[in-house]
Amino acid sequence: MGLNLDLGLQGRSLLALAELTDHQVLGLVDLAINLKARKLAGTHIAAPLLRGRNLCLVFEKASTRTRCATVVAARDEGASTEYLGKGDIHFGKKESVADSARVLGRMFDGILFRGYAHRTVEILAEHAGVPVWNGLTDDWHPTQILADLQTIKEHFGQLKGLKVVFVGDGRNNVCNSLMVGCAMAGVHVVDCCPPELAPSEHVLALARRAAERNGSTVTVSHDPVTAVKGANVLYTDVWVSMGEESQFRERVELLRPFQIDMAMVERTGNLAGDRVIFLHCLPAFHNDETEVTMESGALEVTDDVFEAPFSKVFEEAENRMHTIKAMILASLA
Ligand code: CP
Ligand code: NVA
């Protein structure tokens, strides 16, 4: 199978989708779709593309998908990985981020970072001398949205002209990247959120500029009744992101009217004919089987929606691996 690894990203970092061209974003999605087929066929075993490479994962925050996706993607292609969690290295505590970056860059071929301040991943990229990939910061989650676009394309066979409605915390990392990524793919996007949690002017401007190039629209709505009409994708995320735990109570009060339930899915008008899917970056609160929901009962999505046939959240989770592999290969192979 012919893989198009030449997306003009060799040696480059990926900190936010807006650094890429629209063509590069779509190219990474298509590459991931091809890598998924290649893995299914087992072809990668005989011809790994990253043999002898060493990658490290610097993580300040917890992760299931991003960490495992990166480790498996690397291993599939013959690369090794080292996980450096909070407290494992001197990073920012006994050594500046810039110094750690210069050390890690002398030893590793690429660095995937997950953490708090977006500035930290920028400093890493400025000093490492090797590609640095953003595995989530407070501001952006670019690799998540590559997987979301892959999942949408796999279901609908296209991206351009579809309508994605994000319902929830309209200014978090996932929503920010979703708006920009969808606009770069010509997807109409609505950010449906309480006024207190509306996106920044900066993010809106980036998304609107991309939408203009691609003939789509970027809208903010505060009305979960009307905003979802015609949606092909209903998307949500947790109401309280990592690092914001102290705001739990007020966040839940603001977002309760924005919970995705079956009535909301029906209001899209697209349930018949498989014209709507539900996506969530995960982890999700949809039942009382987590410590947090046992205490709070705060769910961003009801269990019947989460478990419905139109919920593609586990395909989406799997696609994290194929898209992260696409990104690493485009940078290093
Ligand atoms: N969606 C996502 O980034 O999941 P993790 O926090 O488990 O990596
Ligand atoms: N917005 C969430 C995404 C988790 C993948 C967070 O930052 O915690």
PDB file of C-alpha atoms in Angstrom, residues 37-210:
ATOM      1  CA  ALA A  37      -5.488  -0.716   6.925  1.00  0.00           C
ATOM      2  CA  ARG A  38      -1.756  -1.464   6.853  1.00  0.00           C
ATOM      3  CA  LYS A  39      -1.815  -2.538  10.494  1.00  0.00           C
ATOM      4  CA  LEU A  40      -4.876  -4.718   9.885  1.00  0.00           C
ATOM      5  CA  ALA A  41      -3.027  -6.394   7.014  1.00  0.00           C
ATOM      6  CA  GLY A  42       0.033  -6.900   9.242  1.00  0.00           C
ATOM      7  CA  THR A  43       2.348  -5.271   6.687  1.00  0.00           C
ATOM      8  CA  HIS A  44       4.017  -3.071   9.297  1.00  0.00           C
ATOM      9  CA  ILE A  45       5.591  -6.125  10.956  1.00  0.00           C
ATOM     10  CA  ALA A  46       7.891  -6.899   8.034  1.00  0.00           C
ATOM     11  CA  ALA A  47       8.691  -3.287   7.194  1.00  0.00           C
ATOM     12  CA  PRO A  48       8.676  -1.062  10.284  1.00  0.00           C
ATOM     13  CA  LEU A  49       9.379   2.569   9.437  1.00  0.00           C
ATOM     14  CA  LEU A  50      11.015   3.795  12.651  1.00  0.00           C
ATOM     15  CA  ARG A  51      13.541   1.067  13.433  1.00  0.00           C
ATOM     16  CA  GLY A  52      16.303   2.296  15.721  1.00  0.00           C
ATOM     17  CA  ARG A  53      14.458   5.479  16.723  1.00  0.00           C
ATOM     18  CA  ASN A  54      13.953   6.489  20.356  1.00  0.00           C
ATOM     19  CA  LEU A  55      11.021   8.581  21.540  1.00  0.00           C
ATOM     20  CA  CYS A  56      10.204   9.966  24.955  1.00  0.00           C
ATOM     21  CA  LEU A  57       6.926  10.935  26.548  1.00  0.00           C
ATOM     22  CA  VAL A  58       7.105  13.802  29.045  1.00  0.00           C
ATOM     23  CA  PHE A  59       3.802  13.859  30.916  1.00  0.00           C
ATOM     24  CA  GLU A  60       2.754  16.297  33.651  1.00  0.00           C
ATOM     25  CA  LYS A  61      -0.866  15.069  33.568  1.00  0.00           C
ATOM     26  CA  ALA A  62      -2.462  11.617  33.602  1.00  0.00           C
ATOM     27  CA  SER A  63      -3.364   9.830  30.368  1.00  0.00           C
ATOM     28  CA  THR A  64      -4.698   6.521  29.137  1.00  0.00           C
ATOM     29  CA  ARG A  65      -5.240   7.000  25.380  1.00  0.00           C
ATOM     30  CA  THR A  66      -2.507   9.461  24.436  1.00  0.00           C
ATOM     31  CA  ARG A  67       0.184   7.577  26.321  1.00  0.00           C
ATOM     32  CA  CYS A  68      -0.828   4.117  25.115  1.00  0.00           C
ATOM     33  CA  ALA A  69      -1.481   5.301  21.554  1.00  0.00           C
ATOM     34  CA  THR A  70       2.027   6.714  21.339  1.00  0.00           C
ATOM     35  CA  VAL A  71       3.721   3.672  22.860  1.00  0.00           C
ATOM     36  CA  VAL A  72       1.887   1.218  20.584  1.00  0.00           C
ATOM     37  CA  ALA A  73       2.314   3.405  17.487  1.00  0.00           C
ATOM     38  CA  ALA A  74       6.060   3.599  18.132  1.00  0.00           C
ATOM     39  CA  ARG A  75       6.396  -0.103  18.888  1.00  0.00           C
ATOM     40  CA  ASP A  76       4.469  -1.034  15.732  1.00  0.00           C
ATOM     41  CA  GLU A  77       7.103   0.793  13.712  1.00  0.00           C
ATOM     42  CA  GLY A  78      10.133  -0.513  15.586  1.00  0.00           C
ATOM     43  CA  ALA A  79      10.841   2.547  17.762  1.00  0.00           C
ATOM     44  CA  SER A  80      11.408   2.459  21.521  1.00  0.00           C
ATOM     45  CA  THR A  81       9.699   4.759  24.022  1.00  0.00           C
ATOM     46  CA  GLU A  82      10.544   6.027  27.485  1.00  0.00           C
ATOM     47  CA  TYR A  83       7.758   7.390  29.716  1.00  0.00           C
ATOM     48  CA  LEU A  84       8.840  10.283  31.939  1.00  0.00           C
ATOM     49  CA  GLY A  85       6.035  11.122  34.335  1.00  0.00           C
ATOM     50  CA  LYS A  86       5.695  13.988  36.750  1.00  0.00           C
ATOM     51  CA  GLY A  87       8.416  13.707  39.363  1.00  0.00           C
ATOM     52  CA  ASP A  88      10.535  11.287  37.302  1.00  0.00           C
ATOM     53  CA  ILE A  89      12.841  13.936  35.880  1.00  0.00           C
ATOM     54  CA  HIS A  90      14.120  17.340  36.969  1.00  0.00           C
ATOM     55  CA  PHE A  91      12.006  19.115  34.311  1.00  0.00           C
ATOM     56  CA  GLY A  92      11.208  22.640  35.497  1.00  0.00           C
ATOM     57  CA  LYS A  93      12.013  21.850  39.121  1.00  0.00           C
ATOM     58  CA  LYS A  94      15.773  21.396  39.444  1.00  0.00           C
ATOM     59  CA  GLU A  95      16.438  22.117  35.778  1.00  0.00           C
ATOM     60  CA  SER A  96      14.872  24.643  33.434  1.00  0.00           C
ATOM     61  CA  VAL A  97      12.570  23.313  30.727  1.00  0.00           C
ATOM     62  CA  ALA A  98      14.997  24.681  28.127  1.00  0.00           C
ATOM     63  CA  ASP A  99      17.928  22.749  29.637  1.00  0.00           C
ATOM     64  CA  SER A 100      15.898  19.541  29.909  1.00  0.00           C
ATOM     65  CA  ALA A 101      14.849  20.008  26.292  1.00  0.00           C
ATOM     66  CA  ARG A 102      18.466  20.267  25.151  1.00  0.00           C
ATOM     67  CA  VAL A 103      19.392  17.111  27.067  1.00  0.00           C
ATOM     68  CA  LEU A 104      16.412  15.075  25.856  1.00  0.00           C
ATOM     69  CA  GLY A 105      16.956  16.252  22.291  1.00  0.00           C
ATOM     70  CA  ARG A 106      20.537  14.892  22.370  1.00  0.00           C
ATOM     71  CA  MET A 107      19.249  11.435  23.249  1.00  0.00           C
ATOM     72  CA  PHE A 108      15.805  11.057  21.719  1.00  0.00           C
ATOM     73  CA  ASP A 109      14.576  11.485  18.152  1.00  0.00           C
ATOM     74  CA  GLY A 110      11.238  12.978  19.188  1.00  0.00           C
ATOM     75  CA  ILE A 111       9.351  14.099  22.300  1.00  0.00           C
ATOM     76  CA  LEU A 112       5.629  13.886  23.002  1.00  0.00           C
ATOM     77  CA  PHE A 113       4.579  16.276  25.763  1.00  0.00           C
ATOM     78  CA  ARG A 114       1.424  16.467  27.864  1.00  0.00           C
ATOM     79  CA  GLY A 115       1.079  19.190  30.434  1.00  0.00           C
ATOM     80  CA  TYR A 116      -0.366  22.403  31.756  1.00  0.00           C
ATOM     81  CA  ALA A 117       0.932  25.667  30.279  1.00  0.00           C
ATOM     82  CA  HIS A 118       1.094  25.704  26.478  1.00  0.00           C
ATOM     83  CA  ARG A 119       4.244  27.829  26.796  1.00  0.00           C
ATOM     84  CA  THR A 120       6.055  24.779  28.219  1.00  0.00           C
ATOM     85  CA  VAL A 121       5.632  22.761  25.024  1.00  0.00           C
ATOM     86  CA  GLU A 122       6.721  25.796  23.009  1.00  0.00           C
ATOM     87  CA  ILE A 123       9.936  26.071  25.066  1.00  0.00           C
ATOM     88  CA  LEU A 124      10.535  22.353  24.600  1.00  0.00           C
ATOM     89  CA  ALA A 125      10.145  22.712  20.833  1.00  0.00           C
ATOM     90  CA  GLU A 126      12.367  25.797  20.709  1.00  0.00           C
ATOM     91  CA  HIS A 127      15.263  24.035  22.445  1.00  0.00           C
ATOM     92  CA  ALA A 128      15.054  20.290  21.810  1.00  0.00           C
ATOM     93  CA  GLY A 129      16.352  20.312  18.244  1.00  0.00           C
ATOM     94  CA  VAL A 130      14.073  17.327  17.481  1.00  0.00           C
ATOM     95  CA  PRO A 131      10.331  17.216  16.746  1.00  0.00           C
ATOM     96  CA  VAL A 132       8.094  17.897  19.753  1.00  0.00           C
ATOM     97  CA  TRP A 133       4.439  16.851  19.602  1.00  0.00           C
ATOM     98  CA  ASN A 134       1.699  18.270  21.799  1.00  0.00           C
ATOM     99  CA  GLY A 135      -0.193  15.485  23.551  1.00  0.00           C
ATOM    100  CA  LEU A 136      -2.472  18.048  25.291  1.00  0.00           C
ATOM    101  CA  THR A 137      -1.909  21.336  27.048  1.00  0.00           C
ATOM    102  CA  ASP A 138      -4.368  23.625  28.810  1.00  0.00           C
ATOM    103  CA  ASP A 139      -4.995  25.354  25.456  1.00  0.00           C
ATOM    104  CA  TRP A 140      -4.878  22.720  22.700  1.00  0.00           C
ATOM    105  CA  HIS A 141      -5.242  18.994  22.010  1.00  0.00           C
ATOM    106  CA  PRO A 142      -4.276  18.669  18.326  1.00  0.00           C
ATOM    107  CA  THR A 143      -3.705  14.906  18.117  1.00  0.00           C
ATOM    108  CA  GLN A 144      -7.193  14.291  19.522  1.00  0.00           C
ATOM    109  CA  ILE A 145      -8.815  16.195  16.694  1.00  0.00           C
ATOM    110  CA  LEU A 146      -6.864  14.303  14.022  1.00  0.00           C
ATOM    111  CA  ALA A 147      -8.459  11.134  15.423  1.00  0.00           C
ATOM    112  CA  ASP A 148     -11.878  12.797  15.505  1.00  0.00           C
ATOM    113  CA  LEU A 149     -11.597  13.828  11.854  1.00  0.00           C
ATOM    114  CA  GLN A 150     -10.519  10.300  10.955  1.00  0.00           C
ATOM    115  CA  THR A 151     -13.533   8.850  12.782  1.00  0.00           C
ATOM    116  CA  ILE A 152     -15.916  11.284  11.083  1.00  0.00           C
ATOM    117  CA  LYS A 153     -14.438  10.582   7.658  1.00  0.00           C
ATOM    118  CA  GLU A 154     -14.634   6.822   8.206  1.00  0.00           C
ATOM    119  CA  HIS A 155     -18.329   7.090   9.057  1.00  0.00           C
ATOM    120  CA  PHE A 156     -19.500   9.624   6.489  1.00  0.00           C
ATOM    121  CA  GLY A 157     -16.901   9.043   3.740  1.00  0.00           C
ATOM    122  CA  GLN A 158     -16.248  12.804   3.641  1.00  0.00           C
ATOM    123  CA  LEU A 159     -15.616  15.799   5.863  1.00  0.00           C
ATOM    124  CA  LYS A 160     -16.449  18.909   3.881  1.00  0.00           C
ATOM    125  CA  GLY A 161     -19.959  20.263   4.438  1.00  0.00           C
ATOM    126  CA  LEU A 162     -20.781  18.194   7.537  1.00  0.00           C
ATOM    127  CA  LYS A 163     -21.938  19.904  10.744  1.00  0.00           C
ATOM    128  CA  VAL A 164     -20.212  19.280  14.093  1.00  0.00           C
ATOM    129  CA  VAL A 165     -21.750  20.665  17.281  1.00  0.00           C
ATOM    130  CA  PHE A 166     -19.630  20.719  20.428  1.00  0.00           C
ATOM    131  CA  VAL A 167     -21.863  20.980  23.495  1.00  0.00           C
ATOM    132  CA  GLY A 168     -20.216  21.800  26.822  1.00  0.00           C
ATOM    133  CA  ASP A 169     -17.148  23.676  28.059  1.00  0.00           C
ATOM    134  CA  GLY A 170     -16.719  25.819  24.955  1.00  0.00           C
ATOM    135  CA  ARG A 171     -13.248  27.088  25.769  1.00  0.00           C
ATOM    136  CA  ASN A 172     -11.340  23.983  26.750  1.00  0.00           C
ATOM    137  CA  ASN A 173      -8.382  22.439  24.927  1.00  0.00           C
ATOM    138  CA  VAL A 174     -10.479  19.884  23.027  1.00  0.00           C
ATOM    139  CA  CYS A 175     -13.113  22.400  21.915  1.00  0.00           C
ATOM    140  CA  ASN A 176     -10.432  24.901  20.837  1.00  0.00           C
ATOM    141  CA  SER A 177      -8.678  22.345  18.656  1.00  0.00           C
ATOM    142  CA  LEU A 178     -11.957  20.919  17.370  1.00  0.00           C
ATOM    143  CA  MET A 179     -13.110  24.305  16.121  1.00  0.00           C
ATOM    144  CA  VAL A 180      -9.860  25.001  14.297  1.00  0.00           C
ATOM    145  CA  GLY A 181      -9.480  21.442  12.961  1.00  0.00           C
ATOM    146  CA  CYS A 182     -13.057  21.239  11.670  1.00  0.00           C
ATOM    147  CA  ALA A 183     -12.770  24.621   9.978  1.00  0.00           C
ATOM    148  CA  MET A 184      -9.519  23.509   8.312  1.00  0.00           C
ATOM    149  CA  ALA A 185     -11.406  20.505   6.933  1.00  0.00           C
ATOM    150  CA  GLY A 186     -14.360  22.565   5.656  1.00  0.00           C
ATOM    151  CA  VAL A 187     -16.676  21.216   8.370  1.00  0.00           C
ATOM    152  CA  HIS A 188     -19.292  23.610   9.814  1.00  0.00           C
ATOM    153  CA  VAL A 189     -18.768  23.867  13.550  1.00  0.00           C
ATOM    154  CA  VAL A 190     -21.001  25.187  16.322  1.00  0.00           C
ATOM    155  CA  ASP A 191     -19.654  25.759  19.822  1.00  0.00           C
ATOM    156  CA  CYS A 192     -22.696  25.445  22.076  1.00  0.00           C
ATOM    157  CA  CYS A 193     -21.797  26.560  25.584  1.00  0.00           C
ATOM    158  CA  PRO A 194     -22.832  28.855  28.435  1.00  0.00           C
ATOM    159  CA  PRO A 195     -21.752  32.495  27.871  1.00  0.00           C
ATOM    160  CA  GLU A 196     -19.328  32.142  30.801  1.00  0.00           C
ATOM    161  CA  LEU A 197     -17.485  29.374  28.941  1.00  0.00           C
ATOM    162  CA  ALA A 198     -17.353  30.893  25.457  1.00  0.00           C
ATOM    163  CA  PRO A 199     -14.202  30.544  23.334  1.00  0.00           C
ATOM    164  CA  SER A 200     -11.556  33.276  23.253  1.00  0.00           C
ATOM    165  CA  GLU A 201     -11.449  35.809  20.427  1.00  0.00           C
ATOM    166  CA  HIS A 202      -8.060  34.377  19.445  1.00  0.00           C
ATOM    167  CA  VAL A 203      -9.388  30.851  18.943  1.00  0.00           C
ATOM    168  CA  LEU A 204     -12.490  32.124  17.157  1.00  0.00           C
ATOM    169  CA  ALA A 205     -10.385  34.217  14.803  1.00  0.00           C
ATOM    170  CA  LEU A 206      -8.136  31.246  13.938  1.00  0.00           C
ATOM    171  CA  ALA A 207     -11.139  29.019  13.313  1.00  0.00           C
ATOM    172  CA  ARG A 208     -13.036  31.632  11.287  1.00  0.00           C
ATOM    173  CA  ARG A 209     -10.034  32.343   9.096  1.00  0.00           C
ATOM    174  CA  ALA A 210      -9.753  28.626   8.299  1.00  0.00           C
TER     175      ALA A 210
END
